[in-house]
Amino acid sequence: MSLIPHNRLYLALFAFFALIALQSGLIVNCFGVLNSHLLIGFAAALAGVYGCLKGKLPRSSWPALDCVFWLLFGPLLGLMAWMYVLTSWVHHRPQANAKSLMY
């Protein structure tokens, strides 16, 4: 009766938050802020939708509820990544100073 009968979702969530931590600077990141967030967000959204449509995700007693859950969960991860991208870009974009504008 459980919506999440297997450990695959927990593994996916762990991987997602591990990648967020990795790109956030807890570990050296080679991809850059924007690229890694886009990859994480779109991969999560596509994996959720594809897994739902192909039936590759763990199923509960209510397949329709599972489908709705994954169709919402995948894009939600993508949206979270996008919001983090926007806030990172706003706070870390280079600021022009008056001296550089004069020359």
PDB file of C-alpha atoms in Angstrom:
ATOM      1  CA  MET A   1       0.000   0.000   0.000  1.00  0.00           C
ATOM      2  CA  SER A   2       3.023   2.227   0.243  1.00  0.00           C
ATOM      3  CA  LEU A   3       3.644   4.845  -2.412  1.00  0.00           C
ATOM      4  CA  ILE A   4       7.372   4.058  -2.231  1.00  0.00           C
ATOM      5  CA  PRO A   5       7.765   0.293  -1.754  1.00  0.00           C
ATOM      6  CA  HIS A   6      11.449   0.076  -2.658  1.00  0.00           C
ATOM      7  CA  ASN A   7      14.680   1.868  -1.768  1.00  0.00           C
ATOM      8  CA  ARG A   8      15.278   3.248  -5.258  1.00  0.00           C
ATOM      9  CA  LEU A   9      13.639   6.573  -4.454  1.00  0.00           C
ATOM     10  CA  TYR A  10      15.823   7.010  -1.372  1.00  0.00           C
ATOM     11  CA  LEU A  11      18.887   6.276  -3.484  1.00  0.00           C
ATOM     12  CA  ALA A  12      17.756   8.819  -6.096  1.00  0.00           C
ATOM     13  CA  LEU A  13      17.137  11.464  -3.416  1.00  0.00           C
ATOM     14  CA  PHE A  14      20.526  10.794  -1.853  1.00  0.00           C
ATOM     15  CA  ALA A  15      22.220  11.155  -5.244  1.00  0.00           C
ATOM     16  CA  PHE A  16      20.314  14.384  -5.960  1.00  0.00           C
ATOM     17  CA  PHE A  17      21.256  16.056  -2.677  1.00  0.00           C
ATOM     18  CA  ALA A  18      24.815  14.727  -2.942  1.00  0.00           C
ATOM     19  CA  LEU A  19      25.130  16.437  -6.321  1.00  0.00           C
ATOM     20  CA  ILE A  20      23.697  19.660  -4.900  1.00  0.00           C
ATOM     21  CA  ALA A  21      26.238  19.504  -2.068  1.00  0.00           C
ATOM     22  CA  LEU A  22      29.010  18.731  -4.537  1.00  0.00           C
ATOM     23  CA  GLN A  23      28.244  21.703  -6.755  1.00  0.00           C
ATOM     24  CA  SER A  24      27.692  23.997  -3.770  1.00  0.00           C
ATOM     25  CA  GLY A  25      31.383  23.905  -3.014  1.00  0.00           C
ATOM     26  CA  LEU A  26      31.480  21.287  -0.269  1.00  0.00           C
ATOM     27  CA  ILE A  27      33.535  19.269  -2.744  1.00  0.00           C
ATOM     28  CA  VAL A  28      35.484  20.746  -5.680  1.00  0.00           C
ATOM     29  CA  ASN A  29      33.180  21.031  -8.671  1.00  0.00           C
ATOM     30  CA  CYS A  30      34.391  21.027 -12.272  1.00  0.00           C
ATOM     31  CA  PHE A  31      31.116  21.844 -14.026  1.00  0.00           C
ATOM     32  CA  GLY A  32      30.364  25.351 -12.783  1.00  0.00           C
ATOM     33  CA  VAL A  33      27.227  26.588 -11.045  1.00  0.00           C
ATOM     34  CA  LEU A  34      24.906  26.986 -14.017  1.00  0.00           C
ATOM     35  CA  ASN A  35      25.749  23.816 -15.940  1.00  0.00           C
ATOM     36  CA  SER A  36      25.576  21.434 -13.006  1.00  0.00           C
ATOM     37  CA  HIS A  37      22.230  22.801 -11.834  1.00  0.00           C
ATOM     38  CA  LEU A  38      20.744  22.517 -15.281  1.00  0.00           C
ATOM     39  CA  LEU A  39      21.986  18.958 -15.630  1.00  0.00           C
ATOM     40  CA  ILE A  40      20.624  17.945 -12.213  1.00  0.00           C
ATOM     41  CA  GLY A  41      17.255  19.598 -12.704  1.00  0.00           C
ATOM     42  CA  PHE A  42      16.579  18.363 -16.207  1.00  0.00           C
ATOM     43  CA  ALA A  43      17.869  14.858 -15.459  1.00  0.00           C
ATOM     44  CA  ALA A  44      15.556  14.628 -12.444  1.00  0.00           C
ATOM     45  CA  ALA A  45      12.553  15.878 -14.393  1.00  0.00           C
ATOM     46  CA  LEU A  46      13.207  13.614 -17.374  1.00  0.00           C
ATOM     47  CA  ALA A  47      13.885  10.592 -15.185  1.00  0.00           C
ATOM     48  CA  GLY A  48      10.624  11.081 -13.308  1.00  0.00           C
ATOM     49  CA  VAL A  49       8.485  11.477 -16.418  1.00  0.00           C
ATOM     50  CA  TYR A  50      10.245   8.742 -18.418  1.00  0.00           C
ATOM     51  CA  GLY A  51      10.148   6.313 -15.506  1.00  0.00           C
ATOM     52  CA  CYS A  52       6.454   6.939 -15.022  1.00  0.00           C
ATOM     53  CA  LEU A  53       5.587   6.496 -18.690  1.00  0.00           C
ATOM     54  CA  LYS A  54       7.711   3.380 -19.155  1.00  0.00           C
ATOM     55  CA  GLY A  55       6.717   1.795 -15.844  1.00  0.00           C
ATOM     56  CA  LYS A  56      10.329   1.512 -14.671  1.00  0.00           C
ATOM     57  CA  LEU A  57       9.703   3.051 -11.268  1.00  0.00           C
ATOM     58  CA  PRO A  58       8.517   1.153  -8.173  1.00  0.00           C
ATOM     59  CA  ARG A  59       4.765   0.629  -8.264  1.00  0.00           C
ATOM     60  CA  SER A  60       2.283   0.731  -5.433  1.00  0.00           C
ATOM     61  CA  SER A  61      -1.271  -0.574  -5.298  1.00  0.00           C
ATOM     62  CA  TRP A  62      -2.399   2.616  -7.032  1.00  0.00           C
ATOM     63  CA  PRO A  63      -0.490   2.973 -10.345  1.00  0.00           C
ATOM     64  CA  ALA A  64      -2.357   6.162 -11.276  1.00  0.00           C
ATOM     65  CA  LEU A  65      -1.294   7.786  -8.004  1.00  0.00           C
ATOM     66  CA  ASP A  66       2.301   6.725  -8.652  1.00  0.00           C
ATOM     67  CA  CYS A  67       2.157   8.281 -12.104  1.00  0.00           C
ATOM     68  CA  VAL A  68       0.856  11.580 -10.703  1.00  0.00           C
ATOM     69  CA  PHE A  69       3.492  11.478  -7.955  1.00  0.00           C
ATOM     70  CA  TRP A  70       6.372  11.023 -10.400  1.00  0.00           C
ATOM     71  CA  LEU A  71       5.033  13.534 -12.918  1.00  0.00           C
ATOM     72  CA  LEU A  72       4.971  16.102 -10.103  1.00  0.00           C
ATOM     73  CA  PHE A  73       8.168  14.981  -8.359  1.00  0.00           C
ATOM     74  CA  GLY A  74      10.452  15.076 -11.427  1.00  0.00           C
ATOM     75  CA  PRO A  75       9.571  18.616 -12.533  1.00  0.00           C
ATOM     76  CA  LEU A  76       9.598  19.760  -8.879  1.00  0.00           C
ATOM     77  CA  LEU A  77      13.259  18.756  -8.625  1.00  0.00           C
ATOM     78  CA  GLY A  78      13.878  20.599 -11.881  1.00  0.00           C
ATOM     79  CA  LEU A  79      12.134  23.702 -10.511  1.00  0.00           C
ATOM     80  CA  MET A  80      14.164  23.548  -7.292  1.00  0.00           C
ATOM     81  CA  ALA A  81      17.350  23.380  -9.324  1.00  0.00           C
ATOM     82  CA  TRP A  82      16.255  26.295 -11.517  1.00  0.00           C
ATOM     83  CA  MET A  83      15.469  28.465  -8.479  1.00  0.00           C
ATOM     84  CA  TYR A  84      18.881  27.669  -7.043  1.00  0.00           C
ATOM     85  CA  VAL A  85      20.482  28.555 -10.374  1.00  0.00           C
ATOM     86  CA  LEU A  86      18.761  31.930 -10.434  1.00  0.00           C
ATOM     87  CA  THR A  87      19.681  32.796  -6.854  1.00  0.00           C
ATOM     88  CA  SER A  88      23.280  31.666  -7.403  1.00  0.00           C
ATOM     89  CA  TRP A  89      23.559  33.756 -10.563  1.00  0.00           C
ATOM     90  CA  VAL A  90      22.087  36.875  -8.930  1.00  0.00           C
ATOM     91  CA  HIS A  91      24.426  36.632  -5.929  1.00  0.00           C
ATOM     92  CA  HIS A  92      27.585  35.655  -7.814  1.00  0.00           C
ATOM     93  CA  ARG A  93      27.458  37.631 -11.057  1.00  0.00           C
ATOM     94  CA  PRO A  94      30.372  40.013 -11.555  1.00  0.00           C
ATOM     95  CA  GLN A  95      29.667  43.527 -10.416  1.00  0.00           C
ATOM     96  CA  ALA A  96      30.857  46.376 -12.594  1.00  0.00           C
ATOM     97  CA  ASN A  97      32.573  49.133 -10.704  1.00  0.00           C
ATOM     98  CA  ALA A  98      32.832  52.793 -11.669  1.00  0.00           C
ATOM     99  CA  LYS A  99      36.543  52.611 -12.508  1.00  0.00           C
ATOM    100  CA  SER A 100      36.116  49.833 -15.069  1.00  0.00           C
ATOM    101  CA  LEU A 101      33.283  51.758 -16.733  1.00  0.00           C
ATOM    102  CA  MET A 102      35.394  54.903 -17.118  1.00  0.00           C
ATOM    103  CA  TYR A 103      38.238  53.235 -19.036  1.00  0.00           C
TER     104      TYR A 103
END
